GROMACS .gro file of C-alpha atoms in nm:
model
  111
    1UNK     CA    1   0.000   0.000   0.000
    2UNK     CA    2   0.116   0.353  -0.055
    3UNK     CA    3   0.123   0.659   0.168
    4UNK     CA    4   0.010   0.911   0.299
    5UNK     CA    5   0.053   0.735   0.632
    6UNK     CA    6  -0.261   0.878   0.795
    7UNK     CA    7  -0.484   0.759   0.513
    8UNK     CA    8  -0.300   0.427   0.503
    9UNK     CA    9  -0.350   0.355   0.873
   10UNK     CA   10  -0.721   0.433   0.874
   11UNK     CA   11  -0.772   0.241   0.552
   12UNK     CA   12  -0.575  -0.058   0.676
   13UNK     CA   13  -0.784  -0.069   0.994
   14UNK     CA   14  -1.102  -0.067   0.785
   15UNK     CA   15  -0.976  -0.343   0.557
   16UNK     CA   16  -0.871  -0.563   0.849
   17UNK     CA   17  -1.208  -0.517   1.018
   18UNK     CA   18  -1.384  -0.613   0.695
   19UNK     CA   19  -1.168  -0.923   0.644
   20UNK     CA   20  -1.235  -1.031   1.006
   21UNK     CA   21  -1.609  -0.972   0.963
   22UNK     CA   22  -1.603  -1.277   0.734
   23UNK     CA   23  -1.430  -1.511   0.981
   24UNK     CA   24  -1.160  -1.517   1.250
   25UNK     CA   25  -0.811  -1.542   1.099
   26UNK     CA   26  -0.446  -1.525   1.199
   27UNK     CA   27  -0.226  -1.240   1.073
   28UNK     CA   28  -0.071  -1.425   0.781
   29UNK     CA   29  -0.415  -1.536   0.661
   30UNK     CA   30  -0.545  -1.178   0.690
   31UNK     CA   31  -0.256  -1.059   0.475
   32UNK     CA   32  -0.315  -1.334   0.217
   33UNK     CA   33  -0.691  -1.276   0.205
   34UNK     CA   34  -0.639  -0.903   0.149
   35UNK     CA   35  -0.389  -0.975  -0.127
   36UNK     CA   36  -0.619  -1.231  -0.292
   37UNK     CA   37  -0.941  -1.029  -0.272
   38UNK     CA   38  -0.769  -0.715  -0.404
   39UNK     CA   39  -0.620  -0.911  -0.696
   40UNK     CA   40  -0.272  -0.852  -0.552
   41UNK     CA   41  -0.308  -0.473  -0.557
   42UNK     CA   42  -0.311  -0.444  -0.178
   43UNK     CA   43  -0.018  -0.606  -0.004
   44UNK     CA   44   0.053  -0.519   0.356
   45UNK     CA   45   0.387  -0.571   0.527
   46UNK     CA   46   0.423  -0.733   0.867
   47UNK     CA   47   0.558  -0.398   0.989
   48UNK     CA   48   0.219  -0.240   0.914
   49UNK     CA   49  -0.011  -0.534   0.983
   50UNK     CA   50   0.098  -0.629   1.335
   51UNK     CA   51   0.084  -0.275   1.478
   52UNK     CA   52  -0.261  -0.230   1.321
   53UNK     CA   53  -0.384  -0.557   1.475
   54UNK     CA   54  -0.240  -0.457   1.812
   55UNK     CA   55  -0.417  -0.120   1.791
   56UNK     CA   56  -0.749  -0.282   1.695
   57UNK     CA   57  -0.713  -0.520   1.989
   58UNK     CA   58  -0.633  -0.234   2.227
   59UNK     CA   59  -0.941  -0.045   2.104
   60UNK     CA   60  -1.156  -0.351   2.175
   61UNK     CA   61  -1.258  -0.390   1.812
   62UNK     CA   62  -1.097  -0.733   1.782
   63UNK     CA   63  -1.010  -1.009   2.025
   64UNK     CA   64  -0.718  -1.247   1.992
   65UNK     CA   65  -0.679  -1.609   2.092
   66UNK     CA   66  -0.391  -1.853   2.044
   67UNK     CA   67  -0.495  -2.163   1.849
   68UNK     CA   68  -0.333  -2.424   1.627
   69UNK     CA   69  -0.332  -2.353   1.253
   70UNK     CA   70  -0.409  -2.599   0.976
   71UNK     CA   71  -0.037  -2.689   0.988
   72UNK     CA   72  -0.050  -2.757   1.365
   73UNK     CA   73   0.148  -2.443   1.447
   74UNK     CA   74   0.029  -2.199   1.711
   75UNK     CA   75  -0.096  -1.864   1.582
   76UNK     CA   76  -0.291  -1.576   1.725
   77UNK     CA   77  -0.637  -1.573   1.569
   78UNK     CA   78  -0.822  -1.242   1.555
   79UNK     CA   79  -1.199  -1.208   1.565
   80UNK     CA   80  -1.427  -0.908   1.533
   81UNK     CA   81  -1.610  -0.794   1.848
   82UNK     CA   82  -1.952  -0.630   1.866
   83UNK     CA   83  -1.788  -0.284   1.902
   84UNK     CA   84  -1.567  -0.382   1.608
   85UNK     CA   85  -1.873  -0.448   1.393
   86UNK     CA   86  -2.012  -0.109   1.490
   87UNK     CA   87  -1.677   0.053   1.405
   88UNK     CA   88  -1.675  -0.130   1.070
   89UNK     CA   89  -2.018   0.013   0.983
   90UNK     CA   90  -1.908   0.365   1.081
   91UNK     CA   91  -1.579   0.349   0.892
   92UNK     CA   92  -1.746   0.196   0.586
   93UNK     CA   93  -1.986   0.492   0.578
   94UNK     CA   94  -1.695   0.735   0.623
   95UNK     CA   95  -1.502   0.564   0.343
   96UNK     CA   96  -1.806   0.592   0.115
   97UNK     CA   97  -1.829   0.967   0.176
   98UNK     CA   98  -1.455   1.013   0.122
   99UNK     CA   99  -1.456   0.799  -0.190
  100UNK     CA  100  -1.751   0.992  -0.335
  101UNK     CA  101  -1.578   1.324  -0.263
  102UNK     CA  102  -1.252   1.213  -0.426
  103UNK     CA  103  -1.440   1.074  -0.727
  104UNK     CA  104  -1.623   1.407  -0.761
  105UNK     CA  105  -1.299   1.607  -0.752
  106UNK     CA  106  -1.127   1.375  -1.001
  107UNK     CA  107  -1.426   1.403  -1.232
  108UNK     CA  108  -1.389   1.781  -1.271
  109UNK     CA  109  -1.344   1.888  -1.633
  110UNK     CA  110  -0.998   2.023  -1.705
  111UNK     CA  111  -0.952   2.358  -1.874
   0.00000   0.00000   0.00000
């Protein structure tokens, strides 16, 4: 993903919440799902993903639980909480407004 950092962080939070709304996943699976669903346009580094997950957990929007993976390795699985679902709805609405505004500006006729 590209900068600016402020937009990136808020957008990454929204994308993680949306991915976790589908099912609980561990960090690597979140990263892979985001990459797959975005047709490899959105790729998030561990250096961005783990701090975002930690923040979402601190905010109470996700919970984390250690469980074995499909490969029998232990991984921290993240799941959306009820406040996380509420935050997802709010941020989805905010993103829609922002996206509409940017689309409107980019659609201006050039002189």
